[in-house]
Coordinates of N, CA, C and O in Angstrom, one line a residue:
M1 N 351.3 301.1 157.1 CA 350.1 301.5 158.4 C 349.7 300.8 159.0 O 349.2 299.4 158.8
G2 N 349.2 302.0 160.2 CA 348.2 300.6 161.1 C 346.7 300.5 161.1 O 346.3 300.4 162.0
L3 N 346.2 300.6 160.3 CA 344.8 300.8 160.2 C 344.5 299.3 160.3 O 343.4 299.9 161.1
E4 N 344.8 298.0 160.4 CA 344.0 296.9 161.2 C 344.2 297.0 162.4 O 343.5 296.5 163.3
T5 N 345.7 297.9 163.0 CA 345.5 297.6 164.0 C 344.9 298.9 165.2 O 343.9 298.5 165.8
I6 N 344.6 299.6 164.7 CA 343.4 301.2 165.1 C 342.1 300.0 164.6 O 341.3 300.8 165.3
I7 N 341.6 299.0 163.8 CA 340.7 299.0 164.0 C 340.5 298.0 164.9 O 339.4 297.8 165.0
Q8 N 341.7 296.6 165.3 CA 341.6 296.5 166.6 C 341.4 296.9 167.2 O 340.0 296.3 168.5
I9 N 341.7 297.6 167.2 CA 341.8 298.9 169.3 C 340.1 299.4 168.6 O 339.8 299.1 170.0
A10 N 339.6 299.6 168.0 CA 338.4 300.4 168.1 C 337.2 298.6 168.4 O 336.6 299.5 168.8
E11 N 337.7 297.7 167.9 CA 337.4 296.9 168.5 C 336.4 297.2 169.4 O 335.8 295.8 170.6
Q12 N 338.2 296.2 170.5 CA 338.2 296.8 171.6 C 337.4 297.4 172.4 O 337.6 297.4 173.6
V13 N 337.6 298.3 172.1 CA 336.9 299.7 172.5 C 335.1 299.6 173.4 O 334.4 299.3 173.7
G14 N 334.7 298.7 172.3 CA 334.1 297.6 171.9 C 333.4 296.8 173.1 O 332.4 297.2 174.0
E15 N 334.4 296.1 173.1 CA 334.3 294.9 174.0 C 334.5 295.7 175.0 O 333.9 294.7 176.0
D16 N 335.5 296.3 175.1 CA 335.3 296.9 177.3 C 334.3 297.7 177.0 O 334.0 297.2 179.0
D17 N 333.1 298.0 176.4 CA 332.0 299.2 176.8 C 331.1 297.8 177.8 O 330.1 298.5 178.2
E18 N 331.2 296.6 176.0 CA 330.1 296.0 176.8 C 330.4 294.8 178.4 O 329.7 294.6 178.9
A19 N 331.6 294.8 178.3 CA 331.9 294.4 179.7 C 331.8 295.5 180.9 O 331.6 295.2 182.0
R20 N 331.7 296.7 180.7 CA 331.9 297.5 181.2 C 330.0 297.7 182.2 O 329.4 297.4 183.0
R21 N 329.1 297.8 180.7 CA 328.1 297.7 181.2 C 327.5 296.5 182.2 O 326.6 296.4 182.2
A22 N 327.9 295.4 180.7 CA 327.8 293.9 182.5 C 328.1 294.0 183.7 O 328.0 293.8 184.3
A23 N 329.2 294.3 183.3 CA 329.7 295.5 185.5 C 329.0 296.0 185.7 O 328.5 295.5 186.7
F24 N 329.0 296.7 184.9 CA 327.2 297.8 186.2 C 326.0 297.3 186.2 O 325.6 297.3 186.9
R25 N 325.6 296.2 185.3 CA 324.5 295.7 185.3 C 324.2 295.1 186.3 O 323.7 295.1 187.7
R26 N 325.5 293.7 186.6 CA 325.5 293.2 188.1 C 326.0 294.2 189.5 O 325.3 293.8 190.1
E27 N 326.5 294.9 189.7 CA 326.3 295.6 190.8 C 326.0 296.7 190.7 O 325.4 296.7 192.1
L28 N 324.9 296.7 189.7 CA 323.9 297.4 190.3 C 322.7 297.0 191.4 O 322.5 297.1 191.9
Q29 N 323.4 296.0 189.9 CA 321.6 294.6 191.3 C 322.2 294.6 192.4 O 321.6 294.7 193.2
Q30 N 323.2 294.4 192.9 CA 324.0 294.0 194.2 C 324.1 295.3 194.8 O 323.9 295.2 196.2
Y31 N 323.2 296.4 194.4 CA 323.8 298.4 195.0 C 322.4 298.0 195.5 O 322.0 298.6 196.9
D32 N 321.6 298.3 194.6 CA 319.6 297.8 195.2 C 319.6 296.6 195.7 O 319.1 297.0 196.2
D33 N 320.4 295.3 196.1 CA 320.1 294.5 197.2 C 320.6 294.8 198.4 O 320.7 294.3 199.0
G34 N 321.8 296.1 198.4 CA 322.7 296.1 199.8 C 323.8 295.4 199.3 O 324.2 295.9 200.8
E35 N 324.0 294.8 198.8 CA 325.1 294.2 198.7 C 326.4 294.4 199.0 O 327.8 294.6 199.4
I36 N 327.1 295.4 198.0 CA 327.6 296.6 198.1 C 327.2 298.4 197.7 O 325.9 298.6 197.6
E37 N 328.2 298.6 198.5 CA 328.1 300.3 198.3 C 328.6 301.0 197.0 O 328.4 302.4 196.8
S38 N 330.0 300.5 197.0 CA 330.5 300.9 195.7 C 330.6 300.4 194.5 O 330.4 299.0 194.4
F39 N 330.8 300.8 193.0 CA 331.1 300.3 191.7 C 332.1 299.9 191.4 O 333.2 300.3 190.7
T40 N 333.1 299.0 192.3 CA 334.2 298.7 191.6 C 334.7 297.7 190.6 O 335.7 298.3 190.0
E41 N 334.6 296.9 190.2 CA 334.8 296.1 189.1 C 334.4 296.9 187.9 O 334.6 297.8 186.7
T42 N 333.3 297.7 187.9 CA 332.1 298.8 186.9 C 333.4 300.0 186.6 O 333.6 300.6 185.9
N43 N 334.5 300.6 187.5 CA 335.3 301.5 187.7 C 337.0 300.8 186.9 O 336.9 301.4 186.2
D44 N 336.9 299.7 188.0 CA 338.1 298.8 186.6 C 337.7 299.0 185.3 O 338.7 299.1 184.5
T45 N 336.6 298.1 185.1 CA 336.3 298.0 183.2 C 336.1 299.8 182.9 O 336.7 300.0 181.5
L46 N 335.4 300.5 183.5 CA 336.0 301.5 183.0 C 337.2 302.0 182.7 O 337.9 302.8 181.8
A47 N 338.3 302.1 183.7 CA 339.0 302.5 183.6 C 340.0 301.7 182.8 O 341.4 302.1 181.8
A48 N 339.9 300.4 182.2 CA 340.6 299.6 181.4 C 339.9 299.7 179.7 O 340.5 300.2 179.2
E49 N 338.4 300.6 179.5 CA 337.8 301.1 178.3 C 339.0 302.2 178.0 O 338.9 302.8 177.4
R50 N 339.0 303.7 179.2 CA 339.4 304.4 179.2 C 341.0 303.8 178.5 O 341.1 304.8 177.6
E51 N 342.0 303.1 178.8 CA 343.2 303.3 178.6 C 343.3 302.7 176.9 O 343.7 303.2 176.0
T52 N 342.0 302.0 176.3 CA 342.1 301.4 175.2 C 341.5 302.5 174.3 O 342.3 302.5 173.2
L53 N 340.8 303.3 174.2 CA 340.4 304.5 173.4 C 341.7 306.1 174.0 O 342.3 306.2 172.7
N54 N 342.8 305.5 174.7 CA 343.8 306.4 175.2 C 344.6 305.5 173.4 O 345.4 306.5 173.6
E55 N 344.5 304.8 173.5 CA 345.9 304.0 172.8 C 345.2 304.1 171.6 O 346.2 304.5 170.7
L56 N 343.8 303.9 171.0 CA 343.4 304.3 170.1 C 344.0 305.9 169.6 O 344.2 306.3 168.4
K57 N 343.9 306.3 169.9 CA 343.9 308.4 170.2 C 345.8 308.5 169.5 O 346.2 308.7 169.2
R58 N 346.2 307.4 170.5 CA 348.0 307.0 169.8 C 348.7 307.2 168.8 O 348.6 307.3 167.8
E59 N 347.3 305.9 168.3 CA 347.8 305.2 166.9 C 346.9 306.1 166.1 O 347.3 306.2 165.0
L60 N 346.0 306.7 166.4 CA 345.6 308.0 165.4 C 346.5 308.9 165.2 O 346.9 309.1 164.2
D61 N 346.7 309.3 166.5 CA 347.8 310.3 165.9 C 349.1 310.2 165.1 O 349.7 310.8 164.1
S62 N 349.6 309.2 165.6 CA 350.3 308.1 164.7 C 350.1 308.5 162.9 O 350.8 308.5 161.8
E63 N 348.8 307.8 162.6 CA 348.5 307.3 161.5 C 348.1 308.7 160.7 O 348.4 308.4 159.7
E64 N 348.2 310.2 161.3 CA 348.4 310.9 160.8 C 349.0 311.3 160.0 O 349.6 311.9 159.1
G65 N 350.6 311.1 160.5 CA 351.9 310.8 160.5 C 352.1 310.5 158.8 O 352.7 310.8 157.7
N66 N 351.4 309.1 159.6 CA 351.7 308.2 158.0 C 350.9 308.6 156.8 O 352.1 308.7 156.0
I67 N 350.0 309.2 156.6 CA 349.0 309.5 155.3 C 350.3 311.0 155.3 O 349.7 310.5 153.6
E68 N 350.6 311.7 155.7 CA 351.5 312.9 155.4 C 352.1 312.3 154.9 O 352.8 312.7 153.3
E69 N 353.5 311.6 155.0 CA 354.3 310.7 154.1 C 353.6 309.6 153.2 O 354.8 310.4 151.9
L70 N 352.3 309.6 152.9 CA 351.7 308.9 152.0 C 351.7 310.0 151.3 O 351.7 309.9 149.6
V71 N 351.1 310.9 151.7 CA 350.9 312.2 150.5 C 352.5 312.3 149.8 O 352.6 312.1 148.2
E72 N 353.3 312.5 150.7 CA 355.0 312.9 150.1 C 355.2 311.8 149.2 O 356.0 312.5 148.5
Y73 N 355.2 310.6 149.8 CA 356.0 310.1 149.2 C 355.2 309.3 147.2 O 355.7 308.9 146.7
T74 N 354.3 310.3 147.4 CA 353.6 309.3 145.7 C 353.0 311.0 145.1 O 352.6 310.5 143.8
E75 N 353.3 312.0 145.4 CA 353.3 313.3 144.6 C 354.1 313.5 143.1 O 353.6 313.5 142.9
F76 N 354.9 312.5 143.4 CA 355.3 312.7 141.5 C 354.7 311.4 140.9 O 355.5 311.6 140.0
L77 N 353.9 311.1 141.0 CA 352.5 309.6 140.4 C 352.0 310.7 139.2 O 351.0 312.0 139.2
T78 N 352.0 310.4 138.0 CA 351.1 311.3 137.1 C 351.0 310.6 136.0 O 349.8 310.8 135.3
V79 N 350.4 309.4 136.0 CA 349.8 308.5 135.3 C 348.6 308.6 136.3 O 348.1 308.4 137.2
E80 N 347.2 308.9 135.0 CA 345.7 309.2 135.6 C 345.5 307.9 136.6 O 344.3 309.1 137.4
Q81 N 345.1 306.8 136.0 CA 344.6 305.7 137.2 C 345.2 306.2 138.5 O 344.5 305.6 139.5
A82 N 347.0 305.8 138.3 CA 348.2 306.3 139.9 C 347.6 306.8 140.3 O 346.9 307.1 141.4
V83 N 346.8 308.5 139.7 CA 347.0 309.4 140.8 C 344.8 310.0 141.9 O 345.0 310.3 142.4
E84 N 345.0 309.3 140.6 CA 343.2 309.4 141.2 C 343.0 307.7 142.2 O 342.2 307.7 143.5
H85 N 343.1 306.8 141.9 CA 343.9 305.8 143.5 C 345.1 307.1 144.4 O 344.3 306.5 145.9
R86 N 345.4 307.5 143.9 CA 346.1 307.9 145.5 C 345.5 309.0 145.7 O 345.3 309.3 147.0
E87 N 344.3 310.0 145.0 CA 343.2 310.7 145.8 C 342.6 310.1 146.5 O 341.8 310.6 147.4
E88 N 342.4 308.8 146.4 CA 340.7 307.6 146.9 C 341.6 307.7 148.1 O 340.3 307.4 149.4
T89 N 342.9 306.8 147.7 CA 343.5 306.7 149.3 C 343.2 307.4 150.6 O 343.1 307.5 151.6
V90 N 344.2 308.7 149.7 CA 344.3 310.1 151.6 C 342.5 310.3 151.4 O 343.0 310.4 153.0
D91 N 342.2 310.6 150.6 CA 340.7 310.9 151.1 C 340.0 310.0 151.8 O 339.5 309.9 153.1
K92 N 340.1 308.7 151.7 CA 339.3 307.6 152.6 C 340.4 307.6 153.4 O 340.0 307.3 155.1
L93 N 341.9 307.8 153.5 CA 342.1 307.4 155.0 C 342.1 308.7 155.8 O 342.0 308.6 157.2
G94 N 341.5 309.9 155.1 CA 341.6 311.2 156.2 C 340.2 311.1 156.9 O 340.2 311.1 158.0
K95 N 339.0 310.1 156.0 CA 337.6 309.9 156.6 C 337.7 309.3 157.3 O 337.3 309.1 158.5
H96 N 338.5 308.3 157.5 CA 338.9 307.5 158.7 C 339.6 307.7 159.8 O 338.5 307.1 161.0
N97 N 340.3 308.7 159.5 CA 341.2 308.9 161.1 C 340.1 310.4 161.4 O 339.7 310.1 162.9
K98 N 339.3 311.1 161.0 CA 338.4 311.8 160.9 C 336.8 311.4 161.3 O 336.5 311.7 162.6
H99 N 336.9 310.2 161.0 CA 335.7 309.3 162.3 C 336.0 309.4 163.6 O 335.3 308.8 164.6
L100 N 337.2 307.7 163.6 CA 337.8 307.5 163.5 C 337.4 308.6 165.8 O 337.9 307.7 166.9
R101 N 338.7 309.8 165.0 CA 338.9 310.7 166.1 C 336.8 311.3 167.1 O 336.6 311.5 167.6
T102 N 336.3 311.2 165.8 CA 334.9 311.4 166.4 C 334.5 310.6 167.4 O 333.9 310.7 168.6
F103 N 334.5 309.1 166.8 CA 334.0 308.2 167.8 C 334.6 308.3 169.4 O 333.6 307.8 170.2
H104 N 336.4 308.3 169.4 CA 337.0 308.7 170.1 C 336.5 309.3 171.2 O 336.0 309.6 172.5
A105 N 336.8 310.8 170.3 CA 336.1 312.2 171.0 C 334.4 311.8 172.2 O 334.2 311.9 173.3
E106 N 333.5 311.4 171.4 CA 332.4 311.2 171.7 C 332.3 309.5 173.0 O 331.6 309.3 173.5
M107 N 333.2 308.8 173.1 CA 333.5 307.9 173.9 C 333.9 308.2 175.0 O 333.3 307.9 176.4
I108 N 334.6 309.1 174.3 CA 335.6 310.1 176.4 C 334.3 310.7 176.6 O 334.1 311.0 178.1
R109 N 333.0 311.5 175.6 CA 332.4 311.8 176.9 C 331.5 311.4 177.3 O 331.0 311.2 178.6
A110 N 331.3 310.7 176.5 CA 329.8 309.3 177.3 C 330.8 309.1 178.6 O 330.3 308.8 179.4
L111 N 331.7 308.6 179.0 CA 332.5 308.2 179.8 C 332.3 309.0 180.8 O 332.6 309.2 182.1
D112 N 332.7 310.0 180.7 CA 332.9 311.2 181.4 C 331.6 311.4 182.5 O 332.0 311.6 183.2
I113 N 330.7 311.0 182.0 CA 329.2 311.2 182.1 C 328.8 310.1 182.6 O 328.4 309.5 184.0
V114 N 329.0 309.0 182.2 CA 328.9 307.4 182.9 C 330.0 307.8 183.9 O 329.3 307.0 185.7
E115 N 331.4 307.5 184.6 CA 332.0 307.7 186.0 C 331.4 309.4 186.8 O 331.0 309.0 187.5
T116 N 330.8 310.5 186.5 CA 330.7 311.3 187.0 C 329.1 310.8 187.5 O 328.7 310.3 188.7
N117 N 328.2 309.9 186.9 CA 327.0 309.4 187.5 C 327.7 308.1 188.5 O 327.1 308.0 189.2
L118 N 328.5 307.4 188.0 CA 328.9 306.2 189.8 C 329.3 306.8 190.2 O 328.7 306.6 191.3
D119 N 330.0 308.3 190.7 CA 330.2 308.9 191.6 C 328.9 309.4 192.2 O 329.3 309.3 194.0
T120 N 327.9 309.9 191.9 CA 327.3 310.1 192.2 C 326.6 309.3 193.2 O 325.6 309.0 193.8
L121 N 326.0 308.3 192.0 CA 325.3 306.9 192.6 C 326.0 307.0 194.1 O 325.4 306.3 195.2
E122 N 327.4 306.5 194.5 CA 328.2 305.4 194.7 C 327.9 307.2 196.3 O 327.6 306.5 198.0
A123 N 327.4 308.4 196.9 CA 327.6 309.3 197.4 C 326.4 309.7 197.4 O 326.2 309.5 198.6
N124 N 325.7 309.7 196.9 CA 323.8 310.6 196.9 C 322.6 309.3 197.0 O 321.5 309.8 196.4
G125 N 322.7 308.2 196.3 CA 322.5 307.2 195.6 C 321.3 307.4 194.4 O 321.9 308.2 193.8
R126 N 320.8 306.7 193.5 CA 319.9 306.9 192.5 C 318.9 307.7 192.0 O 319.3 308.4 191.6
E127 N 318.4 308.6 193.6 CA 317.7 309.8 192.8 C 318.6 311.3 192.9 O 318.4 311.4 191.6
A128 N 319.5 310.6 192.7 CA 320.8 311.6 192.2 C 321.6 312.0 191.4 O 321.9 313.1 190.2
V129 N 321.3 310.8 190.5 CA 321.9 310.7 189.4 C 320.8 311.1 188.0 O 320.5 311.1 187.7
C130 N 321.8 312.2 187.7 CA 321.5 312.6 186.3 C 321.8 313.0 185.0 O 321.4 313.5 184.3
G131 N 322.8 312.6 184.5 CA 323.2 312.6 182.9 C 323.4 311.6 182.1 O 323.7 310.3 182.9
N132 N 323.3 311.5 180.9 CA 322.4 311.2 180.2 C 323.5 310.8 179.1 O 323.9 311.4 178.5
P133 N 324.6 309.6 179.4 CA 325.5 309.0 178.2 C 325.0 309.1 176.5 O 325.8 309.1 176.0
Q134 N 323.3 308.3 176.7 CA 323.4 307.7 175.6 C 323.3 308.6 174.1 O 323.8 308.1 173.4
P135 N 323.6 309.6 174.5 CA 323.5 310.9 172.9 C 325.1 310.6 172.3 O 325.2 310.6 171.7
H136 N 325.7 310.1 173.5 CA 327.1 309.9 173.1 C 327.5 309.1 173.0 O 328.4 308.9 171.5
F137 N 326.9 308.2 172.9 CA 327.1 306.6 172.6 C 326.5 306.8 170.9 O 327.4 306.0 170.1
E138 N 325.5 307.6 171.0 CA 324.8 307.1 169.8 C 325.6 307.8 168.8 O 326.1 307.1 167.5
R139 N 326.0 309.3 169.1 CA 327.1 309.1 167.9 C 328.5 308.9 167.6 O 328.8 309.0 166.5
A140 N 328.7 308.3 169.4 CA 329.6 307.5 168.8 C 329.9 306.0 167.6 O 330.6 306.0 165.9
G141 N 328.5 305.2 167.6 CA 327.8 304.9 167.0 C 327.1 304.9 164.9 O 328.6 304.2 164.7
E142 N 327.1 306.4 165.4 CA 327.1 307.0 163.9 C 328.4 307.0 163.6 O 328.3 306.6 162.1
A143 N 329.3 307.0 163.8 CA 330.5 307.6 163.3 C 331.9 306.7 163.0 O 332.1 306.6 161.9
L144 N 331.4 305.7 163.5 CA 331.6 304.0 163.5 C 331.0 303.5 162.3 O 331.4 302.8 161.5
K145 N 330.0 304.1 161.7 CA 328.6 303.5 160.6 C 329.3 304.2 159.6 O 329.7 303.6 158.8
K146 N 329.8 305.9 159.4 CA 331.0 307.0 158.5 C 331.7 306.2 158.1 O 332.0 306.3 157.9
H147 N 332.1 305.5 159.4 CA 334.3 305.3 159.2 C 334.5 304.2 157.9 O 334.7 303.7 157.2
N148 N 333.1 302.7 158.2 CA 332.9 302.0 157.8 C 332.5 302.3 155.8 O 333.4 301.7 155.6
E149 N 331.6 303.1 155.8 CA 330.6 303.5 155.0 C 332.1 304.0 153.8 O 332.8 304.2 153.0
A150 N 333.2 304.3 154.3 CA 334.4 305.5 154.0 C 335.2 304.8 153.7 O 335.8 305.2 152.9
V151 N 335.6 303.9 154.4 CA 336.3 302.9 154.2 C 336.2 302.0 153.0 O 337.5 301.1 153.1
E152 N 335.3 302.1 152.4 CA 335.3 301.0 151.6 C 336.0 300.6 150.6 O 335.8 302.0 150.3
G153 N 336.6 299.5 149.9 CA 337.4 299.7 149.2 C 338.5 300.0 149.3 O 339.7 299.7 148.3
L154 N 338.8 301.0 150.7 CA 340.2 300.8 150.9 C 341.6 300.6 149.9 O 342.5 301.0 149.3
G155 N 341.3 299.5 150.5 CA 342.4 298.1 150.2 C 342.5 297.8 149.2 O 343.8 297.7 148.5
T156 N 341.0 297.6 148.4 CA 342.3 297.7 146.7 C 342.5 299.2 146.2 O 343.2 299.0 145.3
N157 N 341.6 299.9 146.4 CA 342.6 301.5 146.1 C 344.1 301.4 146.7 O 344.9 301.6 145.8
M158 N 344.5 300.5 147.6 CA 346.5 301.0 148.1 C 347.1 299.8 147.3 O 348.0 300.0 147.4
T159 N 345.6 298.6 147.4 CA 346.8 297.9 146.5 C 347.5 298.3 145.1 O 348.3 298.2 144.7
I160 N 346.5 298.9 144.3 CA 346.6 299.6 142.8 C 347.6 301.1 142.7 O 349.2 301.2 142.4
L161 N 347.8 301.5 144.0 CA 348.3 302.7 144.2 C 349.6 302.0 144.4 O 350.8 302.3 143.9
N162 N 350.3 301.0 145.0 CA 351.3 300.3 145.8 C 351.8 300.1 144.2 O 353.3 299.8 143.9
A163 N 350.7 299.4 143.2 CA 351.4 298.6 142.0 C 352.4 299.6 141.5 O 353.2 299.6 140.6
Y164 N 351.5 300.9 141.3 CA 352.3 302.4 141.1 C 353.8 303.2 141.3 O 354.8 302.8 140.7
I165 N 353.5 302.6 142.6 CA 355.1 302.5 143.4 C 355.8 301.9 143.5 O 357.4 302.3 143.6
V166 N 355.9 300.6 143.2 CA 357.6 299.8 142.8 C 357.4 300.2 142.0 O 357.4 299.9 140.7

């Protein structure tokens, strides 16, 4: 399963978001000083962040198939402990996927607002900007927190489950 890959991609989204925010702060100062009229670097970092989010979605889609395969592959288990770890593993993987999908959706919504704000800022100035992406960023952060709580102990569950499968 690509659990580690998915987590690395989610972490990359956070790094991309920090790069986008830093670029915007720099360019906003330059905009206020009359040095620039467009936010090229911010738009480039925004595009990179969107691509990382697209990569996350592709991996989450793939992982759903892997979870279904795990369920099918372990249906034969009858030992009580194996069944318990199978159920916990499937539950945690499902929650992992669900919470990261929420993270993905909220980040996309936030970036849509950021992008609209950038377009408005470039076209009409600061006074015209009105979208607030912060609630979406907060919900994305909450989804990551729930994700981390949901997958606690997943590695142990999978190790024990694999011992019964092999």
